[in-house]
PDB file of C-alpha atoms in Angstrom:
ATOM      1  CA  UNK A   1       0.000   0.000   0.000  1.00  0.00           C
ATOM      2  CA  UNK A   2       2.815   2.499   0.792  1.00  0.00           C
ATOM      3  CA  UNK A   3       4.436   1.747  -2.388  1.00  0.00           C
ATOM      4  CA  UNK A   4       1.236   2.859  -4.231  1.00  0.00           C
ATOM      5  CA  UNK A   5       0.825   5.660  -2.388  1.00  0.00           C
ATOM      6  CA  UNK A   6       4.375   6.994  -2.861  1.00  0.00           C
ATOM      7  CA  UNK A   7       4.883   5.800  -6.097  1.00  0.00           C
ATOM      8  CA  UNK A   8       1.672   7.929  -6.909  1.00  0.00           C
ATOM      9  CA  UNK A   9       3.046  10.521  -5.266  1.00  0.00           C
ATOM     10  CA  UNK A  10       6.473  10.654  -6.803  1.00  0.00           C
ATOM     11  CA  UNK A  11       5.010  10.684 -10.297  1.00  0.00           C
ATOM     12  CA  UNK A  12       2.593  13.532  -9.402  1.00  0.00           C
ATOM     13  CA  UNK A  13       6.344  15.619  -8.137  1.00  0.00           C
ATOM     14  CA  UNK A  14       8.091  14.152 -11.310  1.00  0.00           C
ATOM     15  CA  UNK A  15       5.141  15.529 -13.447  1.00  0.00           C
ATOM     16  CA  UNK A  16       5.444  19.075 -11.076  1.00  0.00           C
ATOM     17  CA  UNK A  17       8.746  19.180 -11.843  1.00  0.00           C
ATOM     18  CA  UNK A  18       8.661  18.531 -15.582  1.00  0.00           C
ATOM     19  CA  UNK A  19       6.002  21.303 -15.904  1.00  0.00           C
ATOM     20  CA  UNK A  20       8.395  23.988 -13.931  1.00  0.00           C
ATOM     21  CA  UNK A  21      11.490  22.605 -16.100  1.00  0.00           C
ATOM     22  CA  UNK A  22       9.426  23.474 -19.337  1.00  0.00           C
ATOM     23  CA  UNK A  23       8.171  26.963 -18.259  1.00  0.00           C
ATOM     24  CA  UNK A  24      11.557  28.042 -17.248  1.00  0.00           C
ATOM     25  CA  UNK A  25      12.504  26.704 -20.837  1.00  0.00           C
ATOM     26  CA  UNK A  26       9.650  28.910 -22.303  1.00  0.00           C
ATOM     27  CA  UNK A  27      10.750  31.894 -20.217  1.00  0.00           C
ATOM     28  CA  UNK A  28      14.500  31.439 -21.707  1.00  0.00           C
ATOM     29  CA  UNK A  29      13.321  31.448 -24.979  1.00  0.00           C
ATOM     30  CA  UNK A  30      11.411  34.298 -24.713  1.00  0.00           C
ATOM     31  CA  UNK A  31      14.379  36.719 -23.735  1.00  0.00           C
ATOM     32  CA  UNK A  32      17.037  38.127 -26.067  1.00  0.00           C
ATOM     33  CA  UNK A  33      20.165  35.723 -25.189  1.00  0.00           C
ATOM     34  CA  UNK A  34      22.236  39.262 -23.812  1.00  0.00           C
ATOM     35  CA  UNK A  35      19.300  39.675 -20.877  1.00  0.00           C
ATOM     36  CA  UNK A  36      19.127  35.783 -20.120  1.00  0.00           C
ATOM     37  CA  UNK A  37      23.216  36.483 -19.152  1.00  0.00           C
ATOM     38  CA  UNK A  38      22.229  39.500 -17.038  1.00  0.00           C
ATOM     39  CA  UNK A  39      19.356  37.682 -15.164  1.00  0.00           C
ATOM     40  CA  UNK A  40      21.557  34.712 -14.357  1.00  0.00           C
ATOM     41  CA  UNK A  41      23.930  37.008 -13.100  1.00  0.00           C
ATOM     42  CA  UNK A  42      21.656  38.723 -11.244  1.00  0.00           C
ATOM     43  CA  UNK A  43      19.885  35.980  -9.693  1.00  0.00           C
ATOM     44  CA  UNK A  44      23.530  34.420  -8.430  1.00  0.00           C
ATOM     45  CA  UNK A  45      24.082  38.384  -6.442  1.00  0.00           C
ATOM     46  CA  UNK A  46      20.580  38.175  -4.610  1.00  0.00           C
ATOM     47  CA  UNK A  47      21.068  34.463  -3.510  1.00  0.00           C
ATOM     48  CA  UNK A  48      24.214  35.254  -2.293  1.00  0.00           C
ATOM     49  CA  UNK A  49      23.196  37.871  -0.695  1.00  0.00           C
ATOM     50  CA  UNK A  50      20.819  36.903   1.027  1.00  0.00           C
ATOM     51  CA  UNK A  51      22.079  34.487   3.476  1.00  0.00           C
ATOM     52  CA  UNK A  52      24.108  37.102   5.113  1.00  0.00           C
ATOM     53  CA  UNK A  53      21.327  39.550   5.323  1.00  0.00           C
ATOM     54  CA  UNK A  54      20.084  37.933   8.887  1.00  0.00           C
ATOM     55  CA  UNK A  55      18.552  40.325  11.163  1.00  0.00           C
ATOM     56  CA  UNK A  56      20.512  39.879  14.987  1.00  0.00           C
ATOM     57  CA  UNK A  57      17.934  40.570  17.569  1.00  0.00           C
ATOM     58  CA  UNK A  58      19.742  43.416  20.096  1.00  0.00           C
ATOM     59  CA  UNK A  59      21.503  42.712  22.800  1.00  0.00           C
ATOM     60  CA  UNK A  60      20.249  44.217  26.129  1.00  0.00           C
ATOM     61  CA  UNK A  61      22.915  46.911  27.492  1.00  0.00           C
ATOM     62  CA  UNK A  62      23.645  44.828  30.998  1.00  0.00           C
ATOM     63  CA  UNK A  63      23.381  47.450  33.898  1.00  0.00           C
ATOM     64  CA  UNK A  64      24.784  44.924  36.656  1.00  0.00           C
ATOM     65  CA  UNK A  65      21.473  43.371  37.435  1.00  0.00           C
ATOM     66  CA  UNK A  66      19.563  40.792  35.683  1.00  0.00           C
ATOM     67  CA  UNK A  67      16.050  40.048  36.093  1.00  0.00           C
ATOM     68  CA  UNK A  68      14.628  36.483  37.618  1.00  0.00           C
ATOM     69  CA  UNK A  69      13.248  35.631  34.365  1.00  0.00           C
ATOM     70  CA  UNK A  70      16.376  35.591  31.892  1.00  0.00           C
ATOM     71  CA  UNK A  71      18.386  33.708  34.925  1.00  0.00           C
ATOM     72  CA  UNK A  72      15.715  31.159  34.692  1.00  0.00           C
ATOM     73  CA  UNK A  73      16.203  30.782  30.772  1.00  0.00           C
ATOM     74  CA  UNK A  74      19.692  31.223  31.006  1.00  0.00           C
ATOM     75  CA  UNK A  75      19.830  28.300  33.699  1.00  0.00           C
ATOM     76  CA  UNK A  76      17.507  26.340  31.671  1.00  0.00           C
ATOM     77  CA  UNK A  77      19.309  26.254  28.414  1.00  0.00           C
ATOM     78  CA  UNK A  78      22.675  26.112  29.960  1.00  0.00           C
ATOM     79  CA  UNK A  79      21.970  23.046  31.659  1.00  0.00           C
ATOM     80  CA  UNK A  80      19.798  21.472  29.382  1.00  0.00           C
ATOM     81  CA  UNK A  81      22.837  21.283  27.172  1.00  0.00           C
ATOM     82  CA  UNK A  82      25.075  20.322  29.393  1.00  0.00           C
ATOM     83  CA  UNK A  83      22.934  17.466  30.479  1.00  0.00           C
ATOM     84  CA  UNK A  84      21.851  16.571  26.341  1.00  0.00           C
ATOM     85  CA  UNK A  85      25.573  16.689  25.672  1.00  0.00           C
ATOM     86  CA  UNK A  86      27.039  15.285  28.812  1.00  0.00           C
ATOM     87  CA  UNK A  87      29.591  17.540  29.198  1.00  0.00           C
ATOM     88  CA  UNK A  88      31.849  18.203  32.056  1.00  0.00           C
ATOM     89  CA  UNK A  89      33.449  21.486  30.642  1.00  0.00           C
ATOM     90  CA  UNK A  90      32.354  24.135  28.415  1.00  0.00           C
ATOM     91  CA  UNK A  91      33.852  27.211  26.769  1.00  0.00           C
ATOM     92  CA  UNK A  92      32.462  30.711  27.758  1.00  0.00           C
ATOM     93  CA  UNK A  93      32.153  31.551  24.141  1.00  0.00           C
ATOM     94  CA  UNK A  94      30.427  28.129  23.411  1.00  0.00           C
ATOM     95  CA  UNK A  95      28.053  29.072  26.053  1.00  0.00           C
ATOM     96  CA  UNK A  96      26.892  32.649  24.759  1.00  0.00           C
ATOM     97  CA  UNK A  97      26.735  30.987  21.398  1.00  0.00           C
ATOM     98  CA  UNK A  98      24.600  28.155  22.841  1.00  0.00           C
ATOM     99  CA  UNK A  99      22.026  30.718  25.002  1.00  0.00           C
ATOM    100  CA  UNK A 100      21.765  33.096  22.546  1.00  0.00           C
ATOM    101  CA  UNK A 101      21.014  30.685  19.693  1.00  0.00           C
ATOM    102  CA  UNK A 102      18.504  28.792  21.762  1.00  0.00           C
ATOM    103  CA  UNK A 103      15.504  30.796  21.522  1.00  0.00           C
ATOM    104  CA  UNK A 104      15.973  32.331  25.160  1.00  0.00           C
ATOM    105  CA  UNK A 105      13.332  35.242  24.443  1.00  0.00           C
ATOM    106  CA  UNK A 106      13.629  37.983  22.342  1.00  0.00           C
ATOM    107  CA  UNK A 107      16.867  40.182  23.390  1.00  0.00           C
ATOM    108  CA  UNK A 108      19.986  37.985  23.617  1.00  0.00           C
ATOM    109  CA  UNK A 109      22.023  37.995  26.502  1.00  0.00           C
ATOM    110  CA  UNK A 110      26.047  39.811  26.312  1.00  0.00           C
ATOM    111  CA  UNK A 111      29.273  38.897  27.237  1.00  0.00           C
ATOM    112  CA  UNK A 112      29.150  40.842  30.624  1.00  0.00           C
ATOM    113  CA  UNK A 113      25.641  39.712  31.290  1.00  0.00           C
ATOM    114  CA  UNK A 114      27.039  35.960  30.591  1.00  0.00           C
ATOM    115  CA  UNK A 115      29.630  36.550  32.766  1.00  0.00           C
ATOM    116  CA  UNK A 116      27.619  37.697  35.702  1.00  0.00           C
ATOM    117  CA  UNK A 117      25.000  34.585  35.705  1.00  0.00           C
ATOM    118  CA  UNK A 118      28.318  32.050  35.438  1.00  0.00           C
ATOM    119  CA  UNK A 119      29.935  34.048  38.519  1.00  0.00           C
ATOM    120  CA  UNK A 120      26.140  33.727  39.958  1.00  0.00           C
ATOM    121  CA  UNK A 121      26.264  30.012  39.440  1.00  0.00           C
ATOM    122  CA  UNK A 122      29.887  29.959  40.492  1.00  0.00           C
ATOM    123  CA  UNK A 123      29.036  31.932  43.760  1.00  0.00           C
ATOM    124  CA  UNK A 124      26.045  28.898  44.561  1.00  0.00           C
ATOM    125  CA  UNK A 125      28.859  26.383  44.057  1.00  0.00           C
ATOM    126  CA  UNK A 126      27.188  25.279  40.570  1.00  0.00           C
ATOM    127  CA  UNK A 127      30.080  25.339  38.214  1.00  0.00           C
ATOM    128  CA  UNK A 128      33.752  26.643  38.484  1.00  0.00           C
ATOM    129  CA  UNK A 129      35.453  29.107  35.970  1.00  0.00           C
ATOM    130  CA  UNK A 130      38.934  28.558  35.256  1.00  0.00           C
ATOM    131  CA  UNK A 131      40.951  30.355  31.865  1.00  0.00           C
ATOM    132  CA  UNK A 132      37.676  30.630  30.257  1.00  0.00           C
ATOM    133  CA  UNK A 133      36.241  27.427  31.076  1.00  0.00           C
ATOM    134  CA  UNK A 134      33.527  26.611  33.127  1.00  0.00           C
ATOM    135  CA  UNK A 135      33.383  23.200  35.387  1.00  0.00           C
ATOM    136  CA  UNK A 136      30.165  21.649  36.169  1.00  0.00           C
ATOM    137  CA  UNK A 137      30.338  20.666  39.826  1.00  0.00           C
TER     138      UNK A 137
END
């Protein structure tokens, strides 16, 4: 049964596929052979482009505190990848590339906000920081 289903399926894409094939073939042979040159060209710039155009969500100026909130969801990704990854040891730049990639709300945490919630955790005998390590304990 799941052999005529995807068989069905994959002749319905290969059909899709030989229909957007042939209009792109159409299109080409509509345009002078100079502007087919130029739109290539210009469609390789704007997917090149793009990729690098990601918008970075700010980063909150740190004014020395930090509310309970983001030391929940800093705590929470933090050691959920420690735990997934069973790691003993983890780089401080590994770690603000971890939080801040992890969907931990919508204003990503800096360096000296970072390194107040590890010296938090450090101070509650959580983890150690040594030459820009930190130690689970």
């Amino acid at each position: 049964m799941n052999f005529a289903i995807y068989h069905q399926e994959l002749t319905e894409m290969d059909e899709r596929e030989q229909e957007e094939r042939q209009r792109e073939q159409t299109e080409q042979e509509r345009t002078p052979s100079g502007h087919r040159q130029e739109n290539a060209s210009a469609n390789v710039e704007s997917e090149t482009a793009d990729p690098m155009d990601v918008d970075e969500t700010p980063v909150e100026q740190f004014s020395g505190t930090v509310s309970a909130a983001r030391i929940e969801a800093f705590e929470r990704v933090f050691g959920q990848h420690m735990r997934t990854n069973r790691l003993d040891d983890i780089s401080i730049a590994d770690i603000e590339t971890i939080v801040n990639n992890n969907g931990v709300g919508a204003s990503r945490f800096s360096a000296d906000e970072i390194m107040a919630l590890l010296e938090k955790l450090q101070d509650d005998n959580k983890v150690m920081i040594s030459d820009g390590k930190v130690h689970i304990i």
